[in-house]
Short mmCIF file of C-alpha atoms and ligand atoms in Angstrom, two decimals:
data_model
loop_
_atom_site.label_atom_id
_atom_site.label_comp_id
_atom_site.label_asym_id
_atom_site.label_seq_id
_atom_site.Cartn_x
_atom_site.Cartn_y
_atom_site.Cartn_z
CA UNK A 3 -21.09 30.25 -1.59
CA UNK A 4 -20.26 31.33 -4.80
CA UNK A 5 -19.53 29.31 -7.90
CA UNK A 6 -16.43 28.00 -9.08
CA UNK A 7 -16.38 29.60 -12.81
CA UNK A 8 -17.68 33.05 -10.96
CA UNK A 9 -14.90 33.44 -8.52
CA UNK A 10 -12.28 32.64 -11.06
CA UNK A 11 -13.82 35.43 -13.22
CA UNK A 12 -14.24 37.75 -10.26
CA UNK A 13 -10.75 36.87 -9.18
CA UNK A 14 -9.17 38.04 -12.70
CA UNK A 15 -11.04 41.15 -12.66
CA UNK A 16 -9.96 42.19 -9.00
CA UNK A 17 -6.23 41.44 -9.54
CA UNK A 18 -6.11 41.86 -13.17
CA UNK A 19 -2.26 42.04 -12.83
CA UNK A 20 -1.90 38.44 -12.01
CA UNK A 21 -0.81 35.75 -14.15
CA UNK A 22 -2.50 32.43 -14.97
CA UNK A 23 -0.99 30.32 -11.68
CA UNK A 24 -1.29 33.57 -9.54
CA UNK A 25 -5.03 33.36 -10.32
CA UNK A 26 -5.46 29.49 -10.05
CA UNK A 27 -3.81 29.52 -6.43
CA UNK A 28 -5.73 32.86 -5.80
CA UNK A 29 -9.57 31.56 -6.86
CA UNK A 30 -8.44 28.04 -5.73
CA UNK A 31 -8.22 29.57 -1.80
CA UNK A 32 -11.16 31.79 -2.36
CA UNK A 33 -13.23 28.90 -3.29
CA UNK A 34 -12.30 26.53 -0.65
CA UNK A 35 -13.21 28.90 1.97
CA UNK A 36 -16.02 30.27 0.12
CA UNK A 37 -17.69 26.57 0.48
CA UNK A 38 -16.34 26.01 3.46
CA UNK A 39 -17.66 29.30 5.47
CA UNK A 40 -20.88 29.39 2.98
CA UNK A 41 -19.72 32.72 2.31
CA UNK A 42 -19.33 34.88 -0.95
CA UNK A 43 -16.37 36.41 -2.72
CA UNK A 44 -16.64 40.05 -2.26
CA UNK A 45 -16.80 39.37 2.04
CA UNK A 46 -13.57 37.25 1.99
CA UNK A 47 -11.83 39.70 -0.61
CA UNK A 48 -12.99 42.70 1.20
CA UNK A 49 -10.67 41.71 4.40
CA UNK A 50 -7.65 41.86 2.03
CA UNK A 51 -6.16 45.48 2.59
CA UNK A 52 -3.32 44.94 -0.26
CA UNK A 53 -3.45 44.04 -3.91
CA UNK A 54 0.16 42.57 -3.22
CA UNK A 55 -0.37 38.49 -4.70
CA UNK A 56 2.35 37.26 -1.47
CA UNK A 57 0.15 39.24 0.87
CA UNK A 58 -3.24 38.33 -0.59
CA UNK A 59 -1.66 34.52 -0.98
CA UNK A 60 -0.63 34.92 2.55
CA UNK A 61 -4.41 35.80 3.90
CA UNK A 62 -5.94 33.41 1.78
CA UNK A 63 -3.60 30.51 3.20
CA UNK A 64 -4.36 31.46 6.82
CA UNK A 65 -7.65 31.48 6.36
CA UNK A 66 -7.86 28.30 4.58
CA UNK A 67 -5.55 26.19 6.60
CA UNK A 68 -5.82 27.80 10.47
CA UNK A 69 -4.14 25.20 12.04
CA UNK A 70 -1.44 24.57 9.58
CA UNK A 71 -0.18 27.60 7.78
CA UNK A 72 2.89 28.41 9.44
CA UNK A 73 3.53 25.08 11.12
CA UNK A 74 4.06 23.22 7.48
CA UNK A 75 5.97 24.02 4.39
CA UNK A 76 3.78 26.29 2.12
CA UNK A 77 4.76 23.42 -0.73
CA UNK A 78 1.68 21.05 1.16
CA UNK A 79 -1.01 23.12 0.27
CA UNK A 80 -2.30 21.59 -2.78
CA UNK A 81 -3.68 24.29 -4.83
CA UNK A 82 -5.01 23.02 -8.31
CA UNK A 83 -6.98 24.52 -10.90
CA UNK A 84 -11.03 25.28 -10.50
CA UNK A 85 -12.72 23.10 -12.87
CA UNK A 86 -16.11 22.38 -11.87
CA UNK A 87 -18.99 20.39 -14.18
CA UNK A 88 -22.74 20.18 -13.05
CA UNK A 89 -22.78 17.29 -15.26
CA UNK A 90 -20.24 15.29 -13.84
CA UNK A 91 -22.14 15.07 -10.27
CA UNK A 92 -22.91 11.70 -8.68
CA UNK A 93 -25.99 9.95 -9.13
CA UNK A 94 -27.21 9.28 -5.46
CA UNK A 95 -30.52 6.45 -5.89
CA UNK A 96 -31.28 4.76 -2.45
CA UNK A 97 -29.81 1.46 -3.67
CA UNK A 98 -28.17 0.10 -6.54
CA UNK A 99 -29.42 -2.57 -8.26
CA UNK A 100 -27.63 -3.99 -10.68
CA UNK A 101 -29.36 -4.45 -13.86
CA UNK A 102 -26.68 -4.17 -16.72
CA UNK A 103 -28.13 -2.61 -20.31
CA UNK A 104 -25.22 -3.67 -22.39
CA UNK A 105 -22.77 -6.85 -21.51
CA UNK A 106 -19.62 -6.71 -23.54
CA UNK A 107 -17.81 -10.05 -23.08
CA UNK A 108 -14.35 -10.93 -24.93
CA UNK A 109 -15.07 -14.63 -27.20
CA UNK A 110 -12.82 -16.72 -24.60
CA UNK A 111 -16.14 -16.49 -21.88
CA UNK A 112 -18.30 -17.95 -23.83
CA UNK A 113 -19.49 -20.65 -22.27
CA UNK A 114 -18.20 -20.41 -18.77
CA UNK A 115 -20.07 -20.39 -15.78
CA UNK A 116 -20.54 -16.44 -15.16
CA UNK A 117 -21.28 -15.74 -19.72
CA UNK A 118 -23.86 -18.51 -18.73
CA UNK A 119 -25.09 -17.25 -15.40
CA UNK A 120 -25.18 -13.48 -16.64
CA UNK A 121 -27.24 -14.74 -19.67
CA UNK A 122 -30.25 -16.13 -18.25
CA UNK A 123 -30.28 -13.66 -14.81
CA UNK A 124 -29.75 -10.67 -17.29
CA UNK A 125 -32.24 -11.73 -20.65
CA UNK A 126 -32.70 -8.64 -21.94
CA UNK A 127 -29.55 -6.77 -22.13
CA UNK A 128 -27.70 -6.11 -25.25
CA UNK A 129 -24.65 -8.83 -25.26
CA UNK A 130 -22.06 -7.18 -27.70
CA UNK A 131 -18.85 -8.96 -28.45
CA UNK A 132 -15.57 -7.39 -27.70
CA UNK A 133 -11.89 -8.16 -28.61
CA UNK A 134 -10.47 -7.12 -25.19
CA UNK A 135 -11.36 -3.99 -22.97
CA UNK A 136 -8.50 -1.92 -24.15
CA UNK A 137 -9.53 -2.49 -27.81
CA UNK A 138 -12.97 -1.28 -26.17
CA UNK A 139 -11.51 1.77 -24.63
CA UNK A 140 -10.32 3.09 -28.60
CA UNK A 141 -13.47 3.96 -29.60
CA UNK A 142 -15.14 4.63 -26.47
CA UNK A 143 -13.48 7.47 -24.64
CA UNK A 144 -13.81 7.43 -20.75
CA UNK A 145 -15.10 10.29 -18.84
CA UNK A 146 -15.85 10.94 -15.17
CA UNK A 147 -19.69 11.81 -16.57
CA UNK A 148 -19.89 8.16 -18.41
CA UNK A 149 -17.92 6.80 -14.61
CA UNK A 150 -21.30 8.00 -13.27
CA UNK A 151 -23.56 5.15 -15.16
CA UNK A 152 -20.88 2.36 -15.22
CA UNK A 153 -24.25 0.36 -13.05
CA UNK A 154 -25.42 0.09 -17.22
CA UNK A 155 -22.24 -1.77 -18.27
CA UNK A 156 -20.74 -4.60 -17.53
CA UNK A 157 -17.46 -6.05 -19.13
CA UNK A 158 -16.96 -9.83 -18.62
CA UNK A 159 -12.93 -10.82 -19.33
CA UNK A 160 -10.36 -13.59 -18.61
CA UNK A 161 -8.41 -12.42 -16.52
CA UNK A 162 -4.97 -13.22 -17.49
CA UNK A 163 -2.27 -11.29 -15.19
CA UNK A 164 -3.08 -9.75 -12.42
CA UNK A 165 -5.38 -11.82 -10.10
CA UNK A 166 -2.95 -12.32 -7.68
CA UNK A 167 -0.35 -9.68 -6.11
CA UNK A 168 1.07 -8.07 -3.21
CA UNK A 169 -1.05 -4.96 -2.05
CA UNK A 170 0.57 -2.17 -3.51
CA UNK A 171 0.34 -0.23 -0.43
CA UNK A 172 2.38 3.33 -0.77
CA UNK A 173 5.96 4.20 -0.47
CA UNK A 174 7.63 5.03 2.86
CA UNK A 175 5.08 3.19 4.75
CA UNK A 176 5.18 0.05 7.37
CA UNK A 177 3.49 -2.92 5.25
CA UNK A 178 1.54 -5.39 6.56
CA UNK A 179 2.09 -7.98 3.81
CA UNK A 180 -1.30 -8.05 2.62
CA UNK A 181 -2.04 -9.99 -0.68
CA UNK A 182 -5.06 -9.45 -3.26
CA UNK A 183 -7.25 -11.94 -5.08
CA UNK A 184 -8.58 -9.34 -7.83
CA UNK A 185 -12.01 -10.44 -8.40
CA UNK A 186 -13.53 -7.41 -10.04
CA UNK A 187 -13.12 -3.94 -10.69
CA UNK A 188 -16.21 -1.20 -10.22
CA UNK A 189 -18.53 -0.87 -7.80
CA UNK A 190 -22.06 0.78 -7.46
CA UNK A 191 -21.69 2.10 -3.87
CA UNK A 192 -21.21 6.00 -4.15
CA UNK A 193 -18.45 6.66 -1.52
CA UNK A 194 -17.23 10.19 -1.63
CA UNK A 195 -13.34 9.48 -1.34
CA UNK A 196 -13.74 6.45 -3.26
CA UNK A 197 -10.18 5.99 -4.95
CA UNK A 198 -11.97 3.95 -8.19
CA UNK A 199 -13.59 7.08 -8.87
CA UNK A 200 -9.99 7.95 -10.04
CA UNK A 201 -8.41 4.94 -10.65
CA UNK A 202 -10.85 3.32 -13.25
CA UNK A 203 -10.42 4.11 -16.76
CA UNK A 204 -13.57 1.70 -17.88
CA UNK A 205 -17.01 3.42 -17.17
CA UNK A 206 -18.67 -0.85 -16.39
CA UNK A 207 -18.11 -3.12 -13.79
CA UNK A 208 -15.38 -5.29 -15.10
CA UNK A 209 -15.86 -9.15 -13.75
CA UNK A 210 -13.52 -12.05 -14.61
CA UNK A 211 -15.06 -15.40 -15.84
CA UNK A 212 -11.67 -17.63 -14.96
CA UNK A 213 -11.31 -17.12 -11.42
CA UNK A 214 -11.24 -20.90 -10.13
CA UNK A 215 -8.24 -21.13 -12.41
CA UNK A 216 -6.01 -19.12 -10.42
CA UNK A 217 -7.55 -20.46 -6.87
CA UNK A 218 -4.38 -22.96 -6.33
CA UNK A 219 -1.64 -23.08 -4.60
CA UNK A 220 0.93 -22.30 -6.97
CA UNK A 221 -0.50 -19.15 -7.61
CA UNK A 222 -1.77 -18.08 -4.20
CA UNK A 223 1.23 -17.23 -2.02
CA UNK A 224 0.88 -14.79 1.04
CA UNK A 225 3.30 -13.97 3.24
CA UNK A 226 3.35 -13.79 6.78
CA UNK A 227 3.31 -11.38 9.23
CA UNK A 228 3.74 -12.69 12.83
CA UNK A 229 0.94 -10.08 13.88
CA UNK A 230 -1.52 -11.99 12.46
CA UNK A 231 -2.99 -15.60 13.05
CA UNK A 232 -2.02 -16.63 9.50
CA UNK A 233 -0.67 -15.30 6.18
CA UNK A 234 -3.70 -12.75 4.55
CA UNK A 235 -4.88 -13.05 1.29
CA UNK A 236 -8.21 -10.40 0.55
CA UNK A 237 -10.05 -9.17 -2.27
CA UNK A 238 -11.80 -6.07 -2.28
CA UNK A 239 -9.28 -3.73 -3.39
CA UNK A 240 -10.87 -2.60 -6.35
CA UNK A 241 -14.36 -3.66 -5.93
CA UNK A 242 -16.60 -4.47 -2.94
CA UNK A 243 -16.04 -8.01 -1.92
CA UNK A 244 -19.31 -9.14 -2.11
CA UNK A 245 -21.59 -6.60 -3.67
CA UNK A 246 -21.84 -8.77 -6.59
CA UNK A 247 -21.69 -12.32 -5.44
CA UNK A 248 -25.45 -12.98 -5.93
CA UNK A 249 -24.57 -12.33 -9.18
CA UNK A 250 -20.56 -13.97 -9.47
CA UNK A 251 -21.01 -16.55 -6.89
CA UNK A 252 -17.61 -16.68 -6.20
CA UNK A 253 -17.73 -17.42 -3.06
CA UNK A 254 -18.62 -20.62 -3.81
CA UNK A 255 -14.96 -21.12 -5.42
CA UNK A 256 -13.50 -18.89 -2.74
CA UNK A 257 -14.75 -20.76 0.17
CA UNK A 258 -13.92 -24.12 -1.10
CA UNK A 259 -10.66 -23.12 -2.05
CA UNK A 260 -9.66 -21.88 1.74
CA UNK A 261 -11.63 -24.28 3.45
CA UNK A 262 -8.90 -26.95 2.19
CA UNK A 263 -6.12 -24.64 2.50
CA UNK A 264 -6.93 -23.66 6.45
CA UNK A 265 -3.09 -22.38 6.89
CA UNK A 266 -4.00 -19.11 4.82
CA UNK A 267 -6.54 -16.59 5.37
CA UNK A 268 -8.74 -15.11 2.99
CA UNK A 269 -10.42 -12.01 4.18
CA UNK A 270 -14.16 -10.66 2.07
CA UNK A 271 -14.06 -6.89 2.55
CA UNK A 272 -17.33 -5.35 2.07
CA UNK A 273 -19.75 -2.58 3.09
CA UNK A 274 -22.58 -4.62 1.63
CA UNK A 275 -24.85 -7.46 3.43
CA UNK A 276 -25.30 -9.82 0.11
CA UNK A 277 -24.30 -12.59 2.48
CA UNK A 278 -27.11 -15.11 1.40
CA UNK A 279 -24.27 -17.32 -0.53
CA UNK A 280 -22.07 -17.22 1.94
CA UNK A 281 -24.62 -18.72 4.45
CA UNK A 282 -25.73 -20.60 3.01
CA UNK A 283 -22.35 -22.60 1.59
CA UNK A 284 -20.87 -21.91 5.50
CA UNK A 285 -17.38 -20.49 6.91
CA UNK A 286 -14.25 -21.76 8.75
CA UNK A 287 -12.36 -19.50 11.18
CA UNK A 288 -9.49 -18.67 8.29
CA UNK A 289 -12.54 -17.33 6.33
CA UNK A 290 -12.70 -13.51 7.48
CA UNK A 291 -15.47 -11.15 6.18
CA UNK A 292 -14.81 -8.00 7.32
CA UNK A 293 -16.75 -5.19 6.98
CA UNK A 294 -15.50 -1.44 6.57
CA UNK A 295 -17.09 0.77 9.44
CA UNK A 296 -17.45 4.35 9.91
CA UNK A 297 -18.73 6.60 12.12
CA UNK A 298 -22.86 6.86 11.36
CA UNK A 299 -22.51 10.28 11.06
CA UNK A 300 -20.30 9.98 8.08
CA UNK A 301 -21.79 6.59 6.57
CA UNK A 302 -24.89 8.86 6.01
CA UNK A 303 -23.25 12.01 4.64
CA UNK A 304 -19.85 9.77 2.75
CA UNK A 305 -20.87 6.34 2.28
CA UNK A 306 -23.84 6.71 -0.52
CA UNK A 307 -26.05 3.79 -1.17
CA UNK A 308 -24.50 1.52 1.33
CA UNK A 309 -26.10 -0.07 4.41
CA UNK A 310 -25.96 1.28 7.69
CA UNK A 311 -24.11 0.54 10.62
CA UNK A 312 -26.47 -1.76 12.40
CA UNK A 313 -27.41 -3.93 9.23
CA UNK A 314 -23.33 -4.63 8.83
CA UNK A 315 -22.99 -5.78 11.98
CA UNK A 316 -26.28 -7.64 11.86
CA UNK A 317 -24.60 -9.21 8.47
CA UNK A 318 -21.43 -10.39 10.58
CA UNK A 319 -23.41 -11.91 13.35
CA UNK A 320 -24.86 -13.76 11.05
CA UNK A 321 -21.82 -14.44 9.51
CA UNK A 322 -20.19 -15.49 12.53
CA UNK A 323 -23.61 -18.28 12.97
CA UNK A 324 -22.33 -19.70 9.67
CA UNK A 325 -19.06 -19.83 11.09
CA UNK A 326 -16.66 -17.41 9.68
CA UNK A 327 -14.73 -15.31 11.81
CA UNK A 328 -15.00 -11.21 11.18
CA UNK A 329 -12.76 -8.01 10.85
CA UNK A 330 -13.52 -4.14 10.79
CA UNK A 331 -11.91 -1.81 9.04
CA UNK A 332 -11.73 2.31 10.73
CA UNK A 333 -10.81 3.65 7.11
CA UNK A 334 -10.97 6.53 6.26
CA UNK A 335 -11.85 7.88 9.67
CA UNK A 336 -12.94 11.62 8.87
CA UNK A 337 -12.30 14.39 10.56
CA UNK A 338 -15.45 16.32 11.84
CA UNK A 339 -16.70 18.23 14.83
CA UNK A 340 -17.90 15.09 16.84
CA UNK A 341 -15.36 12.97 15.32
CA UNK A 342 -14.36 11.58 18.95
CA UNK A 343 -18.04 10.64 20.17
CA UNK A 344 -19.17 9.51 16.30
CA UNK A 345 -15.71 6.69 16.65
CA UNK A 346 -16.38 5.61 19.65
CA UNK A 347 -20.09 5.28 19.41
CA UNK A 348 -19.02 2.58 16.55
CA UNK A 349 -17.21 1.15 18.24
CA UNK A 350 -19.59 0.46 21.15
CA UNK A 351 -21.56 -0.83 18.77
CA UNK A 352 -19.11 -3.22 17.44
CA UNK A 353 -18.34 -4.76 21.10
CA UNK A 354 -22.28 -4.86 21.60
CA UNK A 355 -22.89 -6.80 18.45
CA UNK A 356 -20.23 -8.72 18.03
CA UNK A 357 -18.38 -11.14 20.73
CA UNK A 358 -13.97 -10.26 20.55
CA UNK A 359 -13.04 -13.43 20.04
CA UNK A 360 -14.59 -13.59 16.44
CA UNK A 361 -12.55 -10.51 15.70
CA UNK A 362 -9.54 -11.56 13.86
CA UNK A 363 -8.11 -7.47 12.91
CA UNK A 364 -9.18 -4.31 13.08
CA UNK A 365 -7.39 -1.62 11.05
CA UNK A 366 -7.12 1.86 11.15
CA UNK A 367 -6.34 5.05 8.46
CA UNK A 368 -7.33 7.91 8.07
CA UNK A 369 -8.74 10.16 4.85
CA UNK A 370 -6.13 9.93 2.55
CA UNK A 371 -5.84 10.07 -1.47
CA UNK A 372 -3.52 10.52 -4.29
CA UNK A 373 -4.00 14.61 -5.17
CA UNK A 374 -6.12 13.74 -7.93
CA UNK A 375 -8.68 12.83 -6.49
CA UNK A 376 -10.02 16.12 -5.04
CA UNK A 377 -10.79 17.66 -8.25
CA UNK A 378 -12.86 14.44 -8.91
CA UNK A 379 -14.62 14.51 -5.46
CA UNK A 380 -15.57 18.32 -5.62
CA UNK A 381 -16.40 17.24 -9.64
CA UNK A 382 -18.98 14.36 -8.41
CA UNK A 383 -19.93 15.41 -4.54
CA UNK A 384 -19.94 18.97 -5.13
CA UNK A 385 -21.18 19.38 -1.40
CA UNK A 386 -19.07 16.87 0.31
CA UNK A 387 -17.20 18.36 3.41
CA UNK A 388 -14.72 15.88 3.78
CA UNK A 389 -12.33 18.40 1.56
CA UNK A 390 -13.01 21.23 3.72
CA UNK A 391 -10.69 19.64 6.23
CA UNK A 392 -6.51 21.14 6.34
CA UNK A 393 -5.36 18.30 3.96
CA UNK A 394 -1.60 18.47 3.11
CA UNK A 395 0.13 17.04 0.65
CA UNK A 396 2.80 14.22 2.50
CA UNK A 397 5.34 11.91 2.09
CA UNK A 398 4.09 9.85 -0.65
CA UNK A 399 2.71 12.86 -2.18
CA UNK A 400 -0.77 11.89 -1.23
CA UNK A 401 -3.07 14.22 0.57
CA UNK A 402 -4.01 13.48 4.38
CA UNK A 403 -4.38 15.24 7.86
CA UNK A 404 -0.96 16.73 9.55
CA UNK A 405 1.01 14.54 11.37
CA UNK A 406 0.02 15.71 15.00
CA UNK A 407 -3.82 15.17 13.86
CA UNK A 408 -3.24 11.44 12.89
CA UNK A 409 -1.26 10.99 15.69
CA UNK A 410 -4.08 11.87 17.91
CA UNK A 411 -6.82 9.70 16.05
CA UNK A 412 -4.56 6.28 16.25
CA UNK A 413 -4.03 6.89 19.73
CA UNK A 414 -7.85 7.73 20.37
CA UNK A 415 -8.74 4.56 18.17
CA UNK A 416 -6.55 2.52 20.26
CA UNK A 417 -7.34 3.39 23.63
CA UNK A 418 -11.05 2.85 22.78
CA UNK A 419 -10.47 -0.17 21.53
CA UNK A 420 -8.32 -1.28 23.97
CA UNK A 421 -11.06 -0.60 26.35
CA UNK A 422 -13.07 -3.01 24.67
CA UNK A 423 -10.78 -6.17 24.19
CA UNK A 424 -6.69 -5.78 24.65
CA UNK A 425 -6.05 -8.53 22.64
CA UNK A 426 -7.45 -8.06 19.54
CA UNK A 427 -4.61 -7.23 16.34
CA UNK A 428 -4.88 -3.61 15.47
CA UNK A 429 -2.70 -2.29 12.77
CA UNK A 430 -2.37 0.99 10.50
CA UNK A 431 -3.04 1.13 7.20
CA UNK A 432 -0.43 3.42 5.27
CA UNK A 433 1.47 4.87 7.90
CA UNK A 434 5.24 4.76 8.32
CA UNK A 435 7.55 3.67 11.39
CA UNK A 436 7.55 7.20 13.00
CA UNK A 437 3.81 7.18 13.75
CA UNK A 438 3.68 3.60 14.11
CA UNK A 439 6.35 3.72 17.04
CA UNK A 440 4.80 6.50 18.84
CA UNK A 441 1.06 4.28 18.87
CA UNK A 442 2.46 1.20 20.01
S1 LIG B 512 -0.88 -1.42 5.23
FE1 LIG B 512 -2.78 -1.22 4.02
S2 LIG B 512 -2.08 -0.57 2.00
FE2 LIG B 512 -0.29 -1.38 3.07
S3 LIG B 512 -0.17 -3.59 2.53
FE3 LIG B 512 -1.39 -3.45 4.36
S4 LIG B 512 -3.52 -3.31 3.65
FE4 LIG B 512 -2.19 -2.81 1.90
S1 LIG B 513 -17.53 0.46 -1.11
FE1 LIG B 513 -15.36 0.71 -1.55
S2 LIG B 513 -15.17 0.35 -3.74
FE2 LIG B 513 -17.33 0.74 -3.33
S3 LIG B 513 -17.62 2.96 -3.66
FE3 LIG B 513 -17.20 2.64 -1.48
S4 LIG B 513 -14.96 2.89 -1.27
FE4 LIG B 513 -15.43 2.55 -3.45
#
């Protein structure tokens, strides 16, 4: 495999004719399959018998996208520039501990419980006062390099706006009418498709110190969705649910809140096992923790610093002891040479582990991301493979697997599934009506 900045300069000197987006889409397809095959520039060039850019486009595309090129608009190959910084690659330690350097707090937590919580569990980091995160962010310019230490920074706030909403989901898509409790944004897990990686503007993990105020019921309102046992209300949409609650303790509030309002269900998603708290304060069934599986296959090369399979499913049995119910979440499922055995190996060892009628949901999606995103993956996993995959760009101008591909995962997923207990909810996340109908 050859580097980025050496096949765009090997590209301009072998078509020297082309123009600046001839030569981004040309070194663009070069590089993909360059990575992809493990092979250099002068043996994929060297099948090219023309110097004609729609012929040498043409090649390139075919070899890139085998099952797709001719079957899809040329429009949904999403060829951006190269742009490719050693310095911008992930930091991969075993696992993260947080132990922020600097705390930057804004004067109005002063003196509530998480300022005082984060003062004595965190004595010796630098507490600098801050007029709000935005006034932060004019003298401190973000970069994905200074995204790569946001462990070192954390930014306690009031929330004022936006700790309740309706997901956001995507356009053209069936909803499921999910809700979000925002408790946080950042997280320390190193997940290759991660959309935060692209999302946050604020290299810290941003925590509010106000949550209990928004915990009532004229500010919590789900809606329903006959699908489900009751309306859902979540949180980790842009953080891990519980990654920091040793630190937070929100489930303390959390819990409470749901445990008196048993009509509403309030789902914890999380990869992590930091379920001391929650333990220890105990569960009712409207209290879901659900925990985002993947095959182990792809935990281990995609899911950086998290815990395995085994020890999340060990974390919901104990969960379900306590009395909570649980919930797993197939997303992304990845495309990869064993996908089928690697899905429904995790599965098996969901059913083994954990008895069906503590499963409230399981959902299912596949890889998907706004286009973005893949210059920031290859950026900070420079040998991920989940990019080598024929990703098009769709409906909603987000990049994801063709149509007939999906199709064939949901239906796998389900049958499997179905194998295991009929009866448990299983929904898609993002997909619209077409692929929906041809599932159920
Ligand atoms: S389908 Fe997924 S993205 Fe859409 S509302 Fe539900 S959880 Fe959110
Ligand atoms: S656990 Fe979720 S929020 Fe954390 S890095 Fe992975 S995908 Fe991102």
């Amino acid at each position: 495999m050859d580097r980025a900045e050496d096949i765009i300069h090997k590209t301009q000197q072998k078509y020297k004719l082309f123009g600046i987006n001839k030569i981004r889409e040309i070194s663009r397809l070069i590089f993909e399959i360059s990575k992809r095959d493990n092979i250099g520039f002068d043996i994929i060039v060297n099948e090219i018998n023309s110097n004609d850019y729609v012929v040498v486009k043409n090649f390139l595309l075919k070899k890139r996208y085998p099952t797709t090129f001719g079957k899809v608009s040329k429009n949904s190959f999403y060829l951006p520039d190269l742009n490719i910084d050693e310095k911008n690659k992930a930091i991969l330690t075993a696992e993260p501990k947080f132990n922020p350097k600097k705390i930057f707090y804004t004067k109005d937590v002063i003196g509530s419980f998480l300022y005082n919580r984060v003062k004595i569990l965190y004595p010796n980091a630098d507490f600098i006062g801050i007029e709000s995160i935005k006034d932060f962010l004019k003298t401190h310019e973000f970069s994905i390099e200074k995204y790569n230490n946001r462990k070192d920074n954390l930014f306690l706030i009031n929330e004022k706006y936006d700790f309740f909403k309706k997901c956001p989901c995507t356009k053209n898509v069936r909803c499921c009418n999910y809700s979000i409790l925002n408790i946080g944004y950042g997280c320390l897990y190193e997940c290759s498709y991660c959309f935060l990686q692209g999302y946050q503007n604020v290299a810290g993990i941003i925590l509010p110190c106000n949550l209990p105020d928004f915990l009532t019921l004229d500010k919590i309102k789900p809606v329903d969705n006959k699908m489900f046992f009751l309306p859902r209300v979540g949180s980790g949409e842009f953080t891990d649910s519980l990654i920091f609650d040793d630190v937070t303790l929100f489930s303390n509030d959390i819990v409470k809140f749901f445990k008196e309002n048993k009509d509403i269900s309030f789902e914890f998603k999380t990869k992590s096992i930091n379920i001391k708290n929650l333990l220890k304060i105990g569960g009712r069934e409207n209290i879901v923790i659900s925990w985002s599986v993947n095959a182990e296959q792809m935990i281990k090369e995609n899911e950086h610093c998290t815990p395995n399979l085994q020890s999340r499913l060990q974390a919901a049995q104990e969960c379900i002891k306590a009395g909570y119910s649980v919930g797993f979440h197939f997303d992304p499922i990845i495309i990869y040479d064993d996908w089928k055995d690697g899905y429904k190996q995790a599965i098996e060892m969901i059913f083994d582990f954990i008895e069906s009628e503590y499963i409230k949901w399981i959902s299912i999606g596949t890889l998907r991301m706004v286009s973005p995103l893949k210059k920031i993956i290859e950026n900070r996993f420079p040998y991920n493979t989940i990019l080598d995959n024929e990703l098009l760009l769709s409906y909603d101008g987000k990049l994801r697997y063709e149509t007939d591909l999906r199709i064939n995962v949901y239906k796998y997923m389900f049958e499997q599934i179905k194998l295991k207990n009929k009866n448990i909810p299983i929904y898609l996340c993002m997909e619209n009506n077409d692929i929906w109908n041809l599932i159920e």
